[in-house]
């Protein structure tokens, strides 16, 4: 039973560069979430997919951020023209679709450092 | 708007002591869900428990127990006979009933627990 996986686990980049992160959810989960976690804070919601449809985006997700889930399986999160303030842990979570309640299962995260 | 408050930012205990992590929440919904997650130094958030607002029964799982009290909007987490492996950041989280197809989860800022051998 494999969990949520994320790649890469760590990324160091220079300001202004573009970066892309990948998330592979648990195979039977059709809901996928991206969160951002800065030092000393809890995760903050960025965006949500149900299958391939991106149904919700936080105002935290600026125009430099884009997320996709083209076939309803893995997802990518791209940050263009990175800024030092983008340095954070980016977490992906997935959950099964249920009528009432769900639990989100998280991956190990991608830790981004923008120099 | 939903809110989760974890007033204890850091706690240190000596191994084998019991420790309680506090969580207070705010929500306008009558149906909601509460969670605890553990985040060890490796960074992965590990799911520990989910409770729904209709079930105030306390739960015990090994050395872990949870006390849910709607009257005080609290969902506290107790570790009995703490061990060094319990050292981590613990997050309390809240989600309201599905709206628009998904449950938005709001996390507290976390409580960092250090268990000293």
Coordinates of C-alpha atoms in Angstrom, one line a residue:
Chain A
X1 CA 0.0 0.0 0.0
X2 CA 2.0 3.0 -1.2
X3 CA 1.3 6.4 0.1
X4 CA 1.5 9.9 -1.5
X5 CA 4.9 10.5 -3.0
X6 CA 6.5 13.8 -4.0
X7 CA 9.4 14.6 -6.1
X8 CA 11.9 16.2 -5.5
X9 CA 12.2 16.2 -1.8
X10 CA 14.5 19.2 -1.8
X11 CA 15.0 21.9 -4.3
X12 CA 17.5 24.9 -4.2
X13 CA 17.1 27.5 -6.9
X14 CA 18.1 31.0 -7.6
X15 CA 15.6 33.8 -7.6
X16 CA 13.9 34.3 -10.9
X17 CA 14.2 30.6 -11.9
X18 CA 11.2 28.4 -12.6
X19 CA 10.6 25.2 -10.6
X20 CA 8.2 22.3 -10.9
X21 CA 7.2 19.8 -8.3
X22 CA 5.4 16.5 -8.8
X23 CA 2.9 14.7 -6.6
X24 CA 1.7 11.1 -7.1
X25 CA -1.4 10.5 -4.9
X26 CA -2.6 7.2 -3.5
X27 CA -3.9 5.3 -6.5
X28 CA -7.6 5.1 -5.8
X29 CA -7.9 8.7 -4.5
X30 CA -9.5 11.1 -6.9
X31 CA -9.1 14.2 -4.7
X32 CA -5.7 16.0 -4.6
X33 CA -4.6 19.0 -2.6
X34 CA -1.6 21.3 -2.5
X35 CA -0.5 23.1 0.6
X36 CA 2.3 25.4 1.5
X37 CA 4.0 25.4 4.9
X38 CA 6.4 28.0 6.1
X39 CA 8.6 27.7 9.1
X40 CA 6.7 27.6 12.4
X41 CA 3.3 27.5 10.8
X42 CA 0.7 24.9 9.9
X43 CA 0.0 24.0 6.3
X44 CA -2.0 26.5 4.3
X45 CA -4.3 25.4 1.5
X46 CA -3.3 26.3 -2.0
X47 CA -5.5 24.4 -4.5
X48 CA -7.7 21.4 -4.9
X49 CA -8.4 18.9 -7.8
X50 CA -11.1 16.5 -8.2
X51 CA -9.9 14.1 -10.9
X52 CA -8.4 16.4 -13.5
X53 CA -10.5 19.5 -12.7
X54 CA -9.0 22.2 -10.5
X55 CA -12.0 23.3 -8.5
X56 CA -10.6 25.6 -5.9
X57 CA -7.6 28.0 -5.7
X58 CA -6.5 30.0 -2.7
X59 CA -5.7 33.7 -3.0
X60 CA -2.2 32.6 -1.8
X61 CA -1.8 31.1 -5.3
X62 CA -0.5 34.1 -7.2
X63 CA -0.2 34.3 -11.0
X64 CA 3.3 32.9 -10.8
X65 CA 1.9 29.6 -9.5
X66 CA 0.1 27.0 -11.7
X67 CA -1.0 23.5 -10.9
X68 CA -2.2 20.8 -13.2
X69 CA -3.5 17.3 -13.0
X70 CA -3.8 16.4 -16.7
X71 CA -5.0 12.8 -16.5
X72 CA -6.5 12.8 -13.0
X73 CA -3.6 11.0 -11.6
X74 CA -0.3 12.8 -10.7
X75 CA -0.2 16.5 -10.3
X76 CA 2.4 19.2 -10.9
X77 CA 2.9 22.5 -9.2
X78 CA 5.0 25.1 -11.1
X79 CA 6.3 28.3 -9.7
X80 CA 7.6 30.8 -12.3
X81 CA 10.1 33.6 -11.5
X82 CA 10.7 32.3 -8.0
X83 CA 11.1 34.8 -5.2
X84 CA 12.7 34.4 -1.8
X85 CA 9.3 34.5 -0.2
X86 CA 8.4 31.3 -2.0
X87 CA 10.8 29.4 0.2
X88 CA 8.7 26.9 2.0
X89 CA 7.6 23.2 2.3
X90 CA 5.1 22.3 -0.4
X91 CA 2.9 19.5 0.7
X92 CA 0.6 17.4 -1.4
X93 CA -2.3 15.4 0.0
X94 CA -4.9 13.1 -1.5
X95 CA -8.2 11.6 -0.3
X96 CA -10.9 9.4 -1.6
X97 CA -14.2 10.8 -2.6
X98 CA -16.9 10.1 0.0
X99 CA -20.3 11.5 0.6
X100 CA -19.7 12.9 4.0
X101 CA -16.3 12.8 5.4
X102 CA -12.8 12.3 4.3
X103 CA -9.3 12.2 5.6
X104 CA -6.4 13.8 3.7
X105 CA -3.2 11.8 3.5
X106 CA -0.1 13.7 3.0
X107 CA 3.2 13.1 1.2
X108 CA 6.6 13.9 2.5
X109 CA 6.7 17.3 0.9
X110 CA 9.1 19.2 -1.3
X111 CA 11.3 21.7 0.6
X112 CA 12.1 24.7 -1.6
X113 CA 14.8 27.2 -0.9
X114 CA 15.1 30.2 -3.1
X115 CA 18.5 32.0 -2.9
Chain B
X1 CA -14.6 31.4 9.3
X2 CA -13.0 28.4 10.9
X3 CA -10.0 28.8 13.2
X4 CA -7.8 26.5 15.2
X5 CA -5.7 27.6 18.2
X6 CA -2.8 25.7 19.6
X7 CA -1.6 27.9 22.4
X8 CA 1.4 25.7 23.3
X9 CA 4.1 26.4 20.8
X10 CA 6.7 24.2 22.4
X11 CA 6.6 21.6 25.2
X12 CA 9.4 19.6 26.7
X13 CA 8.9 16.6 28.9
X14 CA 11.1 13.9 30.3
X15 CA 10.6 10.4 28.9
X16 CA 7.8 8.4 30.5
X17 CA 5.9 11.5 31.6
X18 CA 2.4 12.1 30.3
X19 CA 1.7 15.2 28.2
X20 CA -1.4 16.9 26.9
X21 CA -1.5 19.0 23.8
X22 CA -4.3 21.5 23.8
X23 CA -6.5 22.5 20.8
X24 CA -9.3 25.0 20.7
X25 CA -11.4 25.5 17.6
X26 CA -13.9 27.9 16.2
X27 CA -16.6 27.2 13.6
X28 CA -20.1 28.3 12.7
X29 CA -21.0 24.9 11.3
X30 CA -22.9 22.3 13.3
X31 CA -21.2 19.6 11.3
X32 CA -17.5 19.6 11.2
X33 CA -14.5 17.3 11.6
X34 CA -11.4 17.5 13.8
X35 CA -8.0 16.0 13.1
X36 CA -4.7 15.5 14.7
X37 CA -1.5 15.0 12.6
X38 CA 2.0 14.4 13.6
X39 CA 5.0 15.9 11.7
X40 CA 8.3 14.3 12.6
X41 CA 11.6 16.0 11.5
X42 CA 11.4 14.2 8.2
X43 CA 8.5 16.5 7.3
X44 CA 5.7 14.1 6.4
X45 CA 2.4 14.8 8.0
X46 CA 1.1 11.6 9.6
X47 CA -2.6 11.2 10.2
X48 CA -3.5 10.2 13.7
X49 CA -7.2 10.6 14.2
X50 CA -10.4 12.1 12.8
X51 CA -13.5 12.9 14.9
X52 CA -16.8 14.3 13.7
X53 CA -18.9 16.8 15.6
X54 CA -21.6 14.3 16.4
X55 CA -19.3 11.9 18.2
X56 CA -18.1 13.3 21.5
X57 CA -16.9 9.9 22.7
X58 CA -13.3 10.0 23.8
X59 CA -10.9 7.7 22.1
X60 CA -7.9 5.7 23.2
X61 CA -5.3 4.2 20.9
X62 CA -2.4 2.6 22.7
X63 CA -0.6 5.4 24.5
X64 CA -2.6 8.1 22.7
X65 CA -6.0 9.4 23.8
X66 CA -8.2 12.3 22.7
X67 CA -10.7 14.3 24.7
X68 CA -13.4 16.0 22.6
X69 CA -15.6 18.6 24.4
X70 CA -18.0 20.6 22.3
X71 CA -19.0 22.7 25.3
X72 CA -15.5 24.2 25.4
X73 CA -14.7 23.7 21.7
X74 CA -11.7 21.7 22.6
X75 CA -10.1 18.6 21.2
X76 CA -7.1 17.8 23.4
X77 CA -4.5 15.1 22.8
X78 CA -2.8 13.2 25.5
X79 CA 0.3 11.0 25.2
X80 CA 0.8 8.6 28.1
X81 CA 4.3 7.5 29.1
X82 CA 5.9 9.6 26.4
X83 CA 8.9 8.2 24.4
X84 CA 11.7 9.9 22.5
X85 CA 10.0 8.8 19.2
X86 CA 7.0 11.0 20.1
X87 CA 9.2 14.0 19.5
X88 CA 7.6 15.9 16.6
X89 CA 5.3 18.8 15.8
X90 CA 1.7 18.0 16.3
X91 CA -1.0 19.8 14.4
X92 CA -4.7 20.0 15.2
X93 CA -7.0 20.7 12.2
X94 CA -10.6 21.4 11.5
X95 CA -12.7 21.0 8.4
X96 CA -16.3 21.9 7.9
X97 CA -18.8 19.8 6.0
X98 CA -18.2 19.5 2.3
X99 CA -19.1 22.6 0.5
X100 CA -18.5 22.8 -3.3
X101 CA -17.3 19.2 -3.2
X102 CA -14.4 19.2 -0.8
X103 CA -13.5 19.8 2.8
X104 CA -11.2 22.7 3.4
X105 CA -8.9 21.9 6.2
X106 CA -7.6 24.6 8.5
X107 CA -4.6 23.8 10.6
X108 CA -3.3 25.3 13.8
X109 CA 0.3 26.5 14.0
X110 CA 1.4 23.3 15.7
X111 CA 2.9 22.3 19.0
X112 CA 6.5 21.1 19.0
X113 CA 6.9 18.3 21.5
X114 CA 10.4 17.4 22.7
X115 CA 10.7 14.2 24.8
X116 CA 14.0 14.2 26.7
X117 CA 15.6 10.8 27.4

